[in-house]
Amino acid sequence: MRQYLERIEQFRHLNAFVEVFAEEALERARSLDIRVRNGEKLGPLAGVVTGIKDVICYRDHEVSASSNILKGFTSLYSATAVERLLEADAVIIGNLNCDEFAMGSTNENSAHGKVLNALDTTRVPGGSSGGSAVAVQADLCLVSLGSDTGGSVRQPADFCGIIGLKPTYGRISRHGLIAYASSFDQIGIFGKNIADVAAVLQVIAGPDTYDSTASQREVPDYQTYLNEGNKSYKIAYLKDALHHEGLDPEMRAGYEQFFDNLKAEGHTVEAVNFDYLDYVVAAYYVLTTAEASSNLSRFDGVKYGYRTPAAGLELADFYKKSRSEGFGKEVKRRILLGTFVLSAGYYDAYFTKAQQVRRLVVEKMNGILSCYDAILLPTVPSTAFKIGEKMEDPIAMYLADIYTVLANLTGVPAVSIPLQRHSNGMPYGIQIIAKQFDEGHLLQIANNLLQ
Ligand code: GLN
């Protein structure tokens, strides 16, 4: 534990942590040591040093969603995922920087300042769970939790050269996860190997009476899946994704080479059409901003955190001023967009249309997955951006989510695993998608392909 705490100090400049729970983590480590000496049986994650994204509640600890509007707010209860980590004897070492309310792809929209990519500090780590990715990348903790609404676990994992899993929607309870877009949000896991990620999923997945969208399905034993190695799989890749004009040509060549290698190893790899790719980013941003505009209405200066110091305002003006001062630019942009697409005159043109696109994409995706074990596609069209590169152009930033939002629109589980290094020195990964609730096979395939 001391070694981790020293490393955290040494890598302060990366700005991955919002707060380090140093004393408390040491205390917990000591008590675990004593229990080991007493011959007690410890939980499955005993001593596993874990970081949590600053949108996940941990009782009596501050949580801010990296927003000024929640500055100084202390959680009254712990997220179910956190409760389960603690019951399994993991040690929570601190909370991790992210984009404000998990909105972003670079971790530059944070009230706590930007996070740097440890492999090249002139580049972003990705977002919104940038701190969670960098903490694992730089060995500041063993595993971490993030949240993935449109790619926020897989995309920073890709940019940082590590593994990022977004489970099926409903696999992990969202109780205690600060909501961005409730029909998309899912807690995800970062790690450096599949076995670690599987072990954490095993503990935190499963039904929860505090979240009616958490599935009642039993959680299978993931280790059994990992023990069965070396199978041949039937894999599809999306032709439209591979030939998309936005994809870096060197990465495209890398993926093609990888598919050829898989075929040579005896896997079936086939191209399938996916005509809706150009609509998924638009549908995602219409639906998620709509949900966000509703979810974020609770931050009104009265119930939580920040309130304007201005005196003598009418109630409506007090709300407006508190929200104008408390929220950052990107969050305000999304609340405005979401309010617009839900407004009476535009509801059918935007919100209903986007829901129809979502339905078509779900059907298409399920169709492909009924014929194949997995779908492979890039995680992001490029390697990590330079700091500041996309900040003036939100549309360019949104378009980079093209490959990740698919799994959130459809709810299927997806994992990003590191694949290769680009000639610019940065890593890039590949994304694997499997059927709903089939994390077992997803992790097994990822494990086999990583070798
Ligand atoms: N980049 C996406 C967005 O800005 C993803 C965010 C997320 O998954 N939390 O919405």
JSON list of N, CA and C in Angstrom, two decimals, residues 353-382:
[
{"chain": "A", "resi": 353, "resn": "LYS", "atom": "N", "xyz": [-37.25, 10.36, -33.55]},
{"chain": "A", "resi": 353, "resn": "LYS", "atom": "CA", "xyz": [-36.45, 9.85, -34.67]},
{"chain": "A", "resi": 353, "resn": "LYS", "atom": "C", "xyz": [-35.23, 9.07, -34.12]},
{"chain": "A", "resi": 354, "resn": "ALA", "atom": "N", "xyz": [-34.58, 9.67, -33.14]},
{"chain": "A", "resi": 354, "resn": "ALA", "atom": "CA", "xyz": [-33.38, 9.02, -32.58]},
{"chain": "A", "resi": 354, "resn": "ALA", "atom": "C", "xyz": [-33.75, 7.70, -31.91]},
{"chain": "A", "resi": 355, "resn": "GLN", "atom": "N", "xyz": [-34.93, 7.65, -31.29]},
{"chain": "A", "resi": 355, "resn": "GLN", "atom": "CA", "xyz": [-35.36, 6.39, -30.67]},
{"chain": "A", "resi": 355, "resn": "GLN", "atom": "C", "xyz": [-35.61, 5.33, -31.74]},
{"chain": "A", "resi": 356, "resn": "GLN", "atom": "N", "xyz": [-36.13, 5.78, -32.88]},
{"chain": "A", "resi": 356, "resn": "GLN", "atom": "CA", "xyz": [-36.36, 4.83, -33.98]},
{"chain": "A", "resi": 356, "resn": "GLN", "atom": "C", "xyz": [-35.03, 4.30, -34.50]},
{"chain": "A", "resi": 357, "resn": "VAL", "atom": "N", "xyz": [-34.05, 5.19, -34.60]},
{"chain": "A", "resi": 357, "resn": "VAL", "atom": "CA", "xyz": [-32.71, 4.75, -35.05]},
{"chain": "A", "resi": 357, "resn": "VAL", "atom": "C", "xyz": [-32.16, 3.74, -34.04]},
{"chain": "A", "resi": 358, "resn": "ARG", "atom": "N", "xyz": [-32.36, 4.04, -32.76]},
{"chain": "A", "resi": 358, "resn": "ARG", "atom": "CA", "xyz": [-31.86, 3.13, -31.73]},
{"chain": "A", "resi": 358, "resn": "ARG", "atom": "C", "xyz": [-32.46, 1.74, -31.92]},
{"chain": "A", "resi": 359, "resn": "ARG", "atom": "N", "xyz": [-33.74, 1.68, -32.15]},
{"chain": "A", "resi": 359, "resn": "ARG", "atom": "CA", "xyz": [-34.43, 0.39, -32.33]},
{"chain": "A", "resi": 359, "resn": "ARG", "atom": "C", "xyz": [-33.85, -0.37, -33.54]},
{"chain": "A", "resi": 360, "resn": "LEU", "atom": "N", "xyz": [-33.63, 0.34, -34.65]},
{"chain": "A", "resi": 360, "resn": "LEU", "atom": "CA", "xyz": [-33.08, -0.31, -35.85]},
{"chain": "A", "resi": 360, "resn": "LEU", "atom": "C", "xyz": [-31.68, -0.87, -35.57]},
{"chain": "A", "resi": 361, "resn": "VAL", "atom": "N", "xyz": [-30.89, -0.07, -34.85]},
{"chain": "A", "resi": 361, "resn": "VAL", "atom": "CA", "xyz": [-29.51, -0.49, -34.56]},
{"chain": "A", "resi": 361, "resn": "VAL", "atom": "C", "xyz": [-29.53, -1.72, -33.64]},
{"chain": "A", "resi": 362, "resn": "VAL", "atom": "N", "xyz": [-30.45, -1.74, -32.68]},
{"chain": "A", "resi": 362, "resn": "VAL", "atom": "CA", "xyz": [-30.56, -2.89, -31.77]},
{"chain": "A", "resi": 362, "resn": "VAL", "atom": "C", "xyz": [-30.88, -4.15, -32.59]},
{"chain": "A", "resi": 363, "resn": "GLU", "atom": "N", "xyz": [-31.86, -4.02, -33.49]},
{"chain": "A", "resi": 363, "resn": "GLU", "atom": "CA", "xyz": [-32.26, -5.21, -34.27]},
{"chain": "A", "resi": 363, "resn": "GLU", "atom": "C", "xyz": [-31.12, -5.70, -35.15]},
{"chain": "A", "resi": 364, "resn": "LYS", "atom": "N", "xyz": [-30.43, -4.77, -35.77]},
{"chain": "A", "resi": 364, "resn": "LYS", "atom": "CA", "xyz": [-29.32, -5.12, -36.66]},
{"chain": "A", "resi": 364, "resn": "LYS", "atom": "C", "xyz": [-28.21, -5.83, -35.86]},
{"chain": "A", "resi": 365, "resn": "MET", "atom": "N", "xyz": [-27.91, -5.25, -34.73]},
{"chain": "A", "resi": 365, "resn": "MET", "atom": "CA", "xyz": [-26.83, -5.78, -33.89]},
{"chain": "A", "resi": 365, "resn": "MET", "atom": "C", "xyz": [-27.18, -7.19, -33.40]},
{"chain": "A", "resi": 366, "resn": "ASN", "atom": "N", "xyz": [-28.42, -7.36, -32.91]},
{"chain": "A", "resi": 366, "resn": "ASN", "atom": "CA", "xyz": [-28.83, -8.68, -32.43]},
{"chain": "A", "resi": 366, "resn": "ASN", "atom": "C", "xyz": [-28.81, -9.69, -33.56]},
{"chain": "A", "resi": 367, "resn": "GLY", "atom": "N", "xyz": [-29.19, -9.23, -34.77]},
{"chain": "A", "resi": 367, "resn": "GLY", "atom": "CA", "xyz": [-29.17, -10.11, -35.94]},
{"chain": "A", "resi": 367, "resn": "GLY", "atom": "C", "xyz": [-27.76, -10.63, -36.18]},
{"chain": "A", "resi": 368, "resn": "ILE", "atom": "N", "xyz": [-26.78, -9.74, -36.16]},
{"chain": "A", "resi": 368, "resn": "ILE", "atom": "CA", "xyz": [-25.40, -10.16, -36.41]},
{"chain": "A", "resi": 368, "resn": "ILE", "atom": "C", "xyz": [-24.94, -11.11, -35.29]},
{"chain": "A", "resi": 369, "resn": "LEU", "atom": "N", "xyz": [-25.27, -10.73, -34.06]},
{"chain": "A", "resi": 369, "resn": "LEU", "atom": "CA", "xyz": [-24.77, -11.54, -32.92]},
{"chain": "A", "resi": 369, "resn": "LEU", "atom": "C", "xyz": [-25.46, -12.91, -32.84]},
{"chain": "A", "resi": 370, "resn": "SER", "atom": "N", "xyz": [-26.60, -13.06, -33.53]},
{"chain": "A", "resi": 370, "resn": "SER", "atom": "CA", "xyz": [-27.21, -14.40, -33.51]},
{"chain": "A", "resi": 370, "resn": "SER", "atom": "C", "xyz": [-26.46, -15.34, -34.45]},
{"chain": "A", "resi": 371, "resn": "CYS", "atom": "N", "xyz": [-25.63, -14.79, -35.33]},
{"chain": "A", "resi": 371, "resn": "CYS", "atom": "CA", "xyz": [-24.88, -15.65, -36.28]},
{"chain": "A", "resi": 371, "resn": "CYS", "atom": "C", "xyz": [-23.40, -15.76, -35.92]},
{"chain": "A", "resi": 372, "resn": "TYR", "atom": "N", "xyz": [-22.90, -14.90, -35.03]},
{"chain": "A", "resi": 372, "resn": "TYR", "atom": "CA", "xyz": [-21.46, -14.89, -34.74]},
{"chain": "A", "resi": 372, "resn": "TYR", "atom": "C", "xyz": [-21.22, -14.91, -33.23]},
{"chain": "A", "resi": 373, "resn": "ASP", "atom": "N", "xyz": [-20.03, -15.37, -32.85]},
{"chain": "A", "resi": 373, "resn": "ASP", "atom": "CA", "xyz": [-19.66, -15.34, -31.42]},
{"chain": "A", "resi": 373, "resn": "ASP", "atom": "C", "xyz": [-19.35, -13.92, -30.97]},
{"chain": "A", "resi": 374, "resn": "ALA", "atom": "N", "xyz": [-18.79, -13.14, -31.87]},
{"chain": "A", "resi": 374, "resn": "ALA", "atom": "CA", "xyz": [-18.39, -11.78, -31.47]},
{"chain": "A", "resi": 374, "resn": "ALA", "atom": "C", "xyz": [-18.26, -10.89, -32.69]},
{"chain": "A", "resi": 375, "resn": "ILE", "atom": "N", "xyz": [-18.31, -9.59, -32.42]},
{"chain": "A", "resi": 375, "resn": "ILE", "atom": "CA", "xyz": [-18.06, -8.59, -33.46]},
{"chain": "A", "resi": 375, "resn": "ILE", "atom": "C", "xyz": [-16.78, -7.86, -33.08]},
{"chain": "A", "resi": 376, "resn": "LEU", "atom": "N", "xyz": [-15.91, -7.66, -34.07]},
{"chain": "A", "resi": 376, "resn": "LEU", "atom": "CA", "xyz": [-14.70, -6.88, -33.82]},
{"chain": "A", "resi": 376, "resn": "LEU", "atom": "C", "xyz": [-14.81, -5.55, -34.55]},
{"chain": "A", "resi": 377, "resn": "LEU", "atom": "N", "xyz": [-14.38, -4.51, -33.90]},
{"chain": "A", "resi": 377, "resn": "LEU", "atom": "CA", "xyz": [-14.29, -3.22, -34.59]},
{"chain": "A", "resi": 377, "resn": "LEU", "atom": "C", "xyz": [-13.30, -2.34, -33.84]},
{"chain": "A", "resi": 378, "resn": "PRO", "atom": "N", "xyz": [-12.81, -1.28, -34.52]},
{"chain": "A", "resi": 378, "resn": "PRO", "atom": "CA", "xyz": [-11.88, -0.40, -33.81]},
{"chain": "A", "resi": 378, "resn": "PRO", "atom": "C", "xyz": [-12.56, 0.18, -32.58]},
{"chain": "A", "resi": 379, "resn": "THR", "atom": "N", "xyz": [-11.77, 0.63, -31.61]},
{"chain": "A", "resi": 379, "resn": "THR", "atom": "CA", "xyz": [-12.37, 1.29, -30.45]},
{"chain": "A", "resi": 379, "resn": "THR", "atom": "C", "xyz": [-12.56, 2.78, -30.76]},
{"chain": "A", "resi": 380, "resn": "VAL", "atom": "N", "xyz": [-11.54, 3.39, -31.32]},
{"chain": "A", "resi": 380, "resn": "VAL", "atom": "CA", "xyz": [-11.57, 4.82, -31.65]},
{"chain": "A", "resi": 380, "resn": "VAL", "atom": "C", "xyz": [-10.93, 4.96, -33.04]},
{"chain": "A", "resi": 381, "resn": "PRO", "atom": "N", "xyz": [-11.32, 5.96, -33.84]},
{"chain": "A", "resi": 381, "resn": "PRO", "atom": "CA", "xyz": [-10.72, 6.09, -35.18]},
{"chain": "A", "resi": 381, "resn": "PRO", "atom": "C", "xyz": [-9.27, 6.55, -35.20]},
{"chain": "A", "resi": 382, "resn": "SER", "atom": "N", "xyz": [-8.74, 7.03, -34.07]},
{"chain": "A", "resi": 382, "resn": "SER", "atom": "CA", "xyz": [-7.35, 7.52, -34.07]},
{"chain": "A", "resi": 382, "resn": "SER", "atom": "C", "xyz": [-6.71, 7.18, -32.74]}
]
